[in-house]
Amino acid sequence: MKKMRRPRSRRLGYGMTIATAVALVGSLTSAAPAAPQQATATFDLDHGNALTQVVYPKFQRVSRDESFGRAVTLTVDHAILIEMPWFDAIAPYSPTAKGIFSDLGRRPAEERTTRNKNIAVIYSAFTSLNAVLPQYKDRWLEMMQTAGLDPNNTEEDPTTPSGIGILAAKNAIKARLHDGSNRYGDEGGRKYNLRPYSDYTGYRPVNTAEQLNDPSRWQPNVTSSNNVYRSQEFATPYFGWLKPFTYDSPAQFDVAPPTSSNYHNAKAYKSQVDEMVEASAGLDDRKKMTAELFNDKVVTFGAVAGTPVVMNGNYDVEKMVQYITSSDVAFVDSTIATWYFKRKYDSVRPFSAVHHVYGNKRITAWGGPGAGTVDDITGNEWQGYLSGHSADSPEYPSATSALCLSFAEQVRRFTGTDQANINFAAAKGSSFVEPGVTPANDMTLHWSNWTDFARDCGESRVWAGENFPAAIEAAKQYAPKIGDLSYEFVQRKLNGG
């Protein structure tokens, strides 16, 4: 595993303005400049897979950098605008499929070729990527060069594969305008100095980073980058109000409240704090590297978990689009539900609870990067293995566990099996928390089925010091159901529903 680097700060720098979004919906007349002529096409449109050979080689590295240290809600919002339109781009080349955001008609049987599907997907990706991540336009041009396609072709023609791809992307952008995500920063009536993905609903934490007024409720953590410290804000606290694809409202799921996080329930409160401290003291290299892996959602669901599904199934571009869409719907809808309950319960994170229970008393726990387990750290000094990279949201339920559970369920449905062959190689000293120290030797994390994969994904948040076990259990009350609903949603679309 390559050492994970922290990218330059771009925390909301790529959000489009509303004017740009409207322009893109209407016409992409201001196309990208012509690609350098020295580049030659290397992709076989007639036999290749545009996603594995053209799009993802350019997009995945960007996606990982843009996702690092940011709320998962922003990552899944990207999936809506970039990946999900691919389904609509190939729907016209199916005998039955109907698009998610728009109906672009049906093309004749003789046009249902691999070439046309590849072209439609590439133009859809090129259109969306330039809209959502325009600062990487040179990479998107390289993508088109690889495929030998004209980046200046912006014609919205529902009879050509390029025009279908362009329309699929632009219709998705149009369909998601003012969907409550505030991706353009204009929700709540804001007109100037737009702030993409900022809160417009008036959420305020009852605790400050300096003062724990209510030990049951979420307290913003203090995190640092290059020795610059900042207090957290609840990232996109309104995300649970977005309309899901596969169910009516998160309120329909019966998720029990986090009773052990109520500090008035003193015995249970201390008991779960002690579980976290014990988990911290028992960290080993496998648990640390597992926690780091599942903290990186792009790597987890892309190269590590996604690649075996695609490669073992020998998926062509059409089958891969179906799989990605099923995954994305699960990610989006499980995240909406998770954020709904996070805001509803506004529950305390482990670091605050440990500080509250133990204060200046000494405990046995992980002592920080390179320190190992120590017996003289105080409760106030304690932090979880990933607390320095803590999620900007209340604790309950676990977002990571919900993502893994919904993903694993839809993969089981999609592939028809729980069996898997998932491997992640972690090189000696490759940890980003303990670089040069962890792991002590080269190691490989392995899972032979999706059940174990999802279980360790949830447990990793306990090892990371980010979630109490109850938050992992809470995700089990709704996330697998959403995985099922997501698979069934895509199957209905494939059948024209």
Coordinates of N, CA, C and O in Angstrom, one line a residue, residues 16-99:
M16 N -19.8 24.0 -8.0 CA -20.2 24.8 -9.1 C -21.1 25.9 -8.5 O -21.8 25.8 -7.6
T17 N -21.1 27.1 -9.2 CA -22.1 28.1 -8.9 C -23.4 27.7 -9.5 O -23.5 26.9 -10.5
I18 N -24.5 28.2 -9.1 CA -25.8 27.9 -9.7 C -25.9 28.3 -11.1 O -26.5 27.7 -12.0
A19 N -25.2 29.4 -11.4 CA -25.2 29.9 -12.8 C -24.6 28.9 -13.7 O -25.0 28.6 -14.9
T20 N -23.4 28.4 -13.3 CA -22.7 27.4 -14.1 C -23.6 26.1 -14.3 O -23.6 25.6 -15.4
A21 N -24.3 25.7 -13.2 CA -25.1 24.5 -13.3 C -26.2 24.7 -14.4 O -26.5 23.9 -15.2
V22 N -26.9 25.9 -14.3 CA -27.9 26.2 -15.3 C -27.4 26.2 -16.7 O -28.0 25.7 -17.7
A23 N -26.2 26.8 -16.9 CA -25.6 26.9 -18.2 C -25.3 25.5 -18.7 O -25.5 25.2 -19.9
L24 N -24.9 24.6 -17.8 CA -24.5 23.2 -18.3 C -25.8 22.5 -18.7 O -25.8 21.7 -19.6
V25 N -26.9 22.7 -18.0 CA -28.1 22.1 -18.3 C -28.6 22.5 -19.7 O -29.1 21.7 -20.5
G26 N -28.4 23.8 -20.0 CA -28.8 24.3 -21.3 C -27.9 23.9 -22.5 O -28.4 23.3 -23.4
S27 N -26.6 24.2 -22.4 CA -25.7 23.9 -23.5 C -24.3 24.0 -23.0 O -23.9 25.0 -22.3
L28 N -23.4 23.1 -23.4 CA -22.0 23.2 -23.1 C -21.3 23.8 -24.3 O -20.4 23.2 -24.8
T29 N -21.7 25.0 -24.6 CA -21.0 25.6 -25.8 C -19.6 26.1 -25.5 O -18.8 26.1 -26.4
S30 N -19.3 26.3 -24.2 CA -17.9 26.7 -23.9 C -17.2 25.4 -23.6 O -16.8 25.1 -22.5
A31 N -16.9 24.6 -24.6 CA -16.3 23.3 -24.5 C -14.9 23.5 -24.1 O -14.3 24.5 -24.2
A32 N -14.3 22.4 -23.7 CA -12.9 22.3 -23.3 C -12.0 22.6 -24.6 O -12.4 22.3 -25.7
P33 N -10.9 23.2 -24.4 CA -10.0 23.4 -25.6 C -9.6 22.1 -26.2 O -9.6 21.0 -25.6
A34 N -9.2 22.2 -27.5 CA -8.9 21.0 -28.2 C -7.7 20.3 -27.6 O -6.8 20.9 -27.1
A35 N -7.8 19.0 -27.7 CA -6.7 18.2 -27.0 C -5.5 18.3 -27.9 O -5.5 18.4 -29.1
P36 N -4.3 18.2 -27.2 CA -3.0 18.2 -27.9 C -3.0 17.1 -29.0 O -3.4 16.0 -28.8
Q37 N -2.5 17.4 -30.2 CA -2.6 16.5 -31.3 C -1.6 15.3 -31.2 O -1.7 14.3 -31.9
Q38 N -0.6 15.4 -30.4 CA 0.4 14.4 -30.3 C -0.1 13.1 -29.6 O 0.5 12.1 -29.8
A39 N -1.2 13.2 -28.9 CA -1.7 12.1 -28.2 C -2.4 11.2 -29.2 O -3.0 11.6 -30.1
T40 N -2.3 9.9 -28.9 CA -2.9 8.9 -29.8 C -3.9 8.0 -29.0 O -3.6 7.7 -27.8
A41 N -5.0 7.6 -29.6 CA -5.9 6.7 -28.9 C -5.3 5.3 -28.7 O -4.7 4.8 -29.6
T42 N -5.6 4.8 -27.5 CA -5.1 3.5 -27.1 C -6.3 2.6 -26.7 O -6.0 1.4 -26.5
F43 N -7.5 3.1 -26.7 CA -8.6 2.3 -26.2 C -9.4 1.7 -27.3 O -9.7 2.4 -28.3
D44 N -9.8 0.4 -27.2 CA -10.6 -0.2 -28.2 C -12.0 -0.1 -27.9 O -12.6 -0.7 -27.0
L45 N -12.7 0.8 -28.6 CA -14.1 1.1 -28.4 C -15.0 -0.1 -28.6 O -16.1 -0.2 -28.0
D46 N -14.6 -0.9 -29.5 CA -15.4 -2.1 -29.9 C -15.4 -3.2 -29.0 O -16.3 -4.0 -28.9
H47 N -14.3 -3.4 -28.2 CA -14.1 -4.5 -27.4 C -13.8 -4.2 -25.9 O -13.8 -5.1 -25.1
G48 N -13.4 -3.0 -25.6 CA -12.9 -2.7 -24.3 C -14.0 -2.3 -23.3 O -15.2 -2.3 -23.7
N49 N -13.6 -2.0 -22.1 CA -14.6 -1.5 -21.1 C -14.2 -0.1 -20.7 O -13.1 0.2 -20.1
A50 N -15.0 0.9 -21.1 CA -14.6 2.3 -21.0 C -14.4 2.7 -19.5 O -13.6 3.6 -19.3
L51 N -15.1 2.1 -18.6 CA -14.9 2.5 -17.2 C -13.6 2.0 -16.6 O -12.9 2.8 -16.0
T52 N -13.2 0.8 -16.8 CA -12.0 0.3 -16.3 C -10.7 0.8 -17.0 O -9.7 0.9 -16.4
Q53 N -10.9 1.1 -18.3 CA -9.7 1.4 -19.1 C -9.6 2.9 -19.5 O -8.5 3.3 -19.8
V54 N -10.7 3.6 -19.3 CA -10.6 5.1 -19.7 C -11.0 6.0 -18.6 O -10.2 6.9 -18.2
V55 N -12.2 5.8 -18.0 CA -12.7 6.7 -17.0 C -12.0 6.6 -15.6 O -11.4 7.6 -15.1
Y56 N -12.0 5.4 -15.0 CA -11.5 5.3 -13.7 C -9.9 5.5 -13.6 O -9.5 6.0 -12.5
P57 N -9.1 5.2 -14.6 CA -7.7 5.5 -14.4 C -7.5 7.0 -14.2 O -6.5 7.3 -13.6
K58 N -8.3 7.8 -14.7 CA -8.2 9.3 -14.4 C -9.0 9.8 -13.3 O -8.6 10.6 -12.5
F59 N -10.2 9.2 -13.1 CA -11.1 9.7 -12.0 C -10.8 9.2 -10.6 O -11.0 9.9 -9.7
Q60 N -10.3 7.9 -10.5 CA -10.2 7.3 -9.2 C -9.2 8.1 -8.3 O -9.5 8.3 -7.1
R61 N -8.1 8.5 -8.8 CA -7.1 9.2 -8.0 C -7.6 10.6 -7.6 O -7.5 11.0 -6.4
V62 N -8.3 11.2 -8.5 CA -9.0 12.5 -8.1 C -10.0 12.3 -7.1 O -10.1 13.1 -6.1
S63 N -10.8 11.3 -7.2 CA -11.9 11.0 -6.3 C -11.3 10.8 -4.9 O -11.9 11.2 -3.9
R64 N -10.2 10.0 -4.8 CA -9.6 9.7 -3.5 C -9.1 11.0 -2.9 O -9.3 11.2 -1.7
D65 N -8.4 11.8 -3.6 CA -7.9 13.0 -3.1 C -9.0 14.0 -2.6 O -8.9 14.6 -1.5
E66 N -10.0 14.1 -3.4 CA -11.1 15.0 -3.1 C -11.9 14.5 -1.9 O -12.5 15.3 -1.1
S67 N -11.9 13.2 -1.7 CA -12.7 12.6 -0.6 C -12.0 12.6 0.8 O -12.6 12.5 1.8
F68 N -10.6 12.6 0.7 CA -9.8 12.5 1.9 C -10.2 13.6 2.9 O -10.1 14.8 2.7
G69 N -10.6 13.1 4.1 CA -10.9 14.1 5.2 C -12.2 14.8 5.1 O -12.4 15.7 5.8
R70 N -13.0 14.4 4.1 CA -14.3 15.1 3.9 C -15.4 14.3 4.3 O -15.3 13.0 4.3
A71 N -16.6 14.9 4.5 CA -17.8 14.1 4.9 C -18.2 13.2 3.7 O -18.1 13.5 2.6
V72 N -18.6 12.0 4.1 CA -19.1 11.0 3.1 C -20.2 11.5 2.3 O -20.4 11.1 1.2
T73 N -21.0 12.4 2.9 CA -22.2 13.0 2.1 C -21.7 13.7 0.9 O -22.4 13.6 -0.2
L74 N -20.6 14.3 0.9 CA -20.1 15.0 -0.3 C -19.6 14.0 -1.4 O -19.8 14.2 -2.6
T75 N -19.0 12.9 -0.9 CA -18.6 11.9 -1.8 C -19.8 11.2 -2.5 O -19.8 11.0 -3.7
V76 N -20.8 10.9 -1.8 CA -22.0 10.2 -2.4 C -22.7 11.2 -3.3 O -23.4 10.8 -4.2
D77 N -22.7 12.5 -2.9 CA -23.3 13.5 -3.8 C -22.6 13.5 -5.2 O -23.3 13.7 -6.2
H78 N -21.3 13.4 -5.2 CA -20.6 13.3 -6.4 C -21.0 12.1 -7.2 O -21.2 12.1 -8.5
A79 N -21.3 11.0 -6.5 CA -21.7 9.7 -7.2 C -23.0 10.0 -8.0 O -23.2 9.4 -9.1
I80 N -23.9 10.8 -7.4 CA -25.2 11.0 -8.0 C -25.0 11.7 -9.4 O -25.6 11.4 -10.4
L81 N -24.1 12.7 -9.4 CA -23.9 13.5 -10.6 C -22.9 13.0 -11.6 O -23.0 13.3 -12.8
I82 N -22.0 12.1 -11.1 CA -20.9 11.6 -12.0 C -21.2 10.2 -12.5 O -21.1 9.9 -13.7
E83 N -21.5 9.3 -11.5 CA -21.6 7.9 -11.9 C -23.0 7.4 -12.3 O -23.2 6.7 -13.2
M84 N -24.0 7.9 -11.5 CA -25.3 7.4 -11.8 C -25.9 7.7 -13.2 O -26.6 7.0 -13.8
P85 N -25.5 8.9 -13.8 CA -26.0 9.2 -15.2 C -25.5 8.1 -16.2 O -26.1 8.1 -17.3
W86 N -24.5 7.4 -15.9 CA -24.1 6.3 -16.8 C -25.2 5.3 -17.1 O -25.3 4.8 -18.2
F87 N -26.0 5.1 -16.1 CA -27.1 4.2 -16.3 C -28.1 4.7 -17.4 O -28.5 4.0 -18.3
D88 N -28.3 6.0 -17.3 CA -29.2 6.6 -18.3 C -28.6 6.7 -19.7 O -29.3 6.6 -20.7
A89 N -27.2 6.7 -19.7 CA -26.5 6.8 -21.0 C -26.6 5.5 -21.8 O -26.5 5.5 -23.0
I90 N -26.7 4.4 -21.1 CA -26.7 3.1 -21.8 C -28.2 2.5 -21.9 O -28.4 1.6 -22.6
A91 N -29.1 3.1 -21.1 CA -30.5 2.6 -21.1 C -31.1 2.6 -22.6 O -31.8 1.6 -22.9
P92 N -30.8 3.6 -23.4 CA -31.4 3.5 -24.8 C -30.9 2.3 -25.6 O -31.5 2.0 -26.6
Y93 N -29.8 1.7 -25.2 CA -29.3 0.6 -25.9 C -29.7 -0.8 -25.3 O -29.1 -1.8 -25.6
S94 N -30.6 -0.7 -24.4 CA -31.2 -1.9 -23.8 C -32.6 -2.1 -24.4 O -33.3 -1.1 -24.7
P95 N -33.1 -3.3 -24.5 CA -34.5 -3.5 -25.0 C -35.5 -3.1 -24.0 O -36.7 -2.9 -24.4
T96 N -35.2 -2.9 -22.7 CA -36.2 -2.6 -21.7 C -35.9 -1.5 -20.7 O -36.8 -0.9 -20.2
A97 N -34.6 -1.2 -20.5 CA -34.2 -0.3 -19.4 C -34.8 1.1 -19.6 O -35.0 1.6 -20.7
K98 N -35.1 1.7 -18.4 CA -35.5 3.1 -18.4 C -34.6 3.9 -17.5 O -34.2 3.4 -16.4
G99 N -34.2 5.1 -17.9 CA -33.3 5.9 -17.1 C -33.8 6.3 -15.7 O -35.0 6.3 -15.5

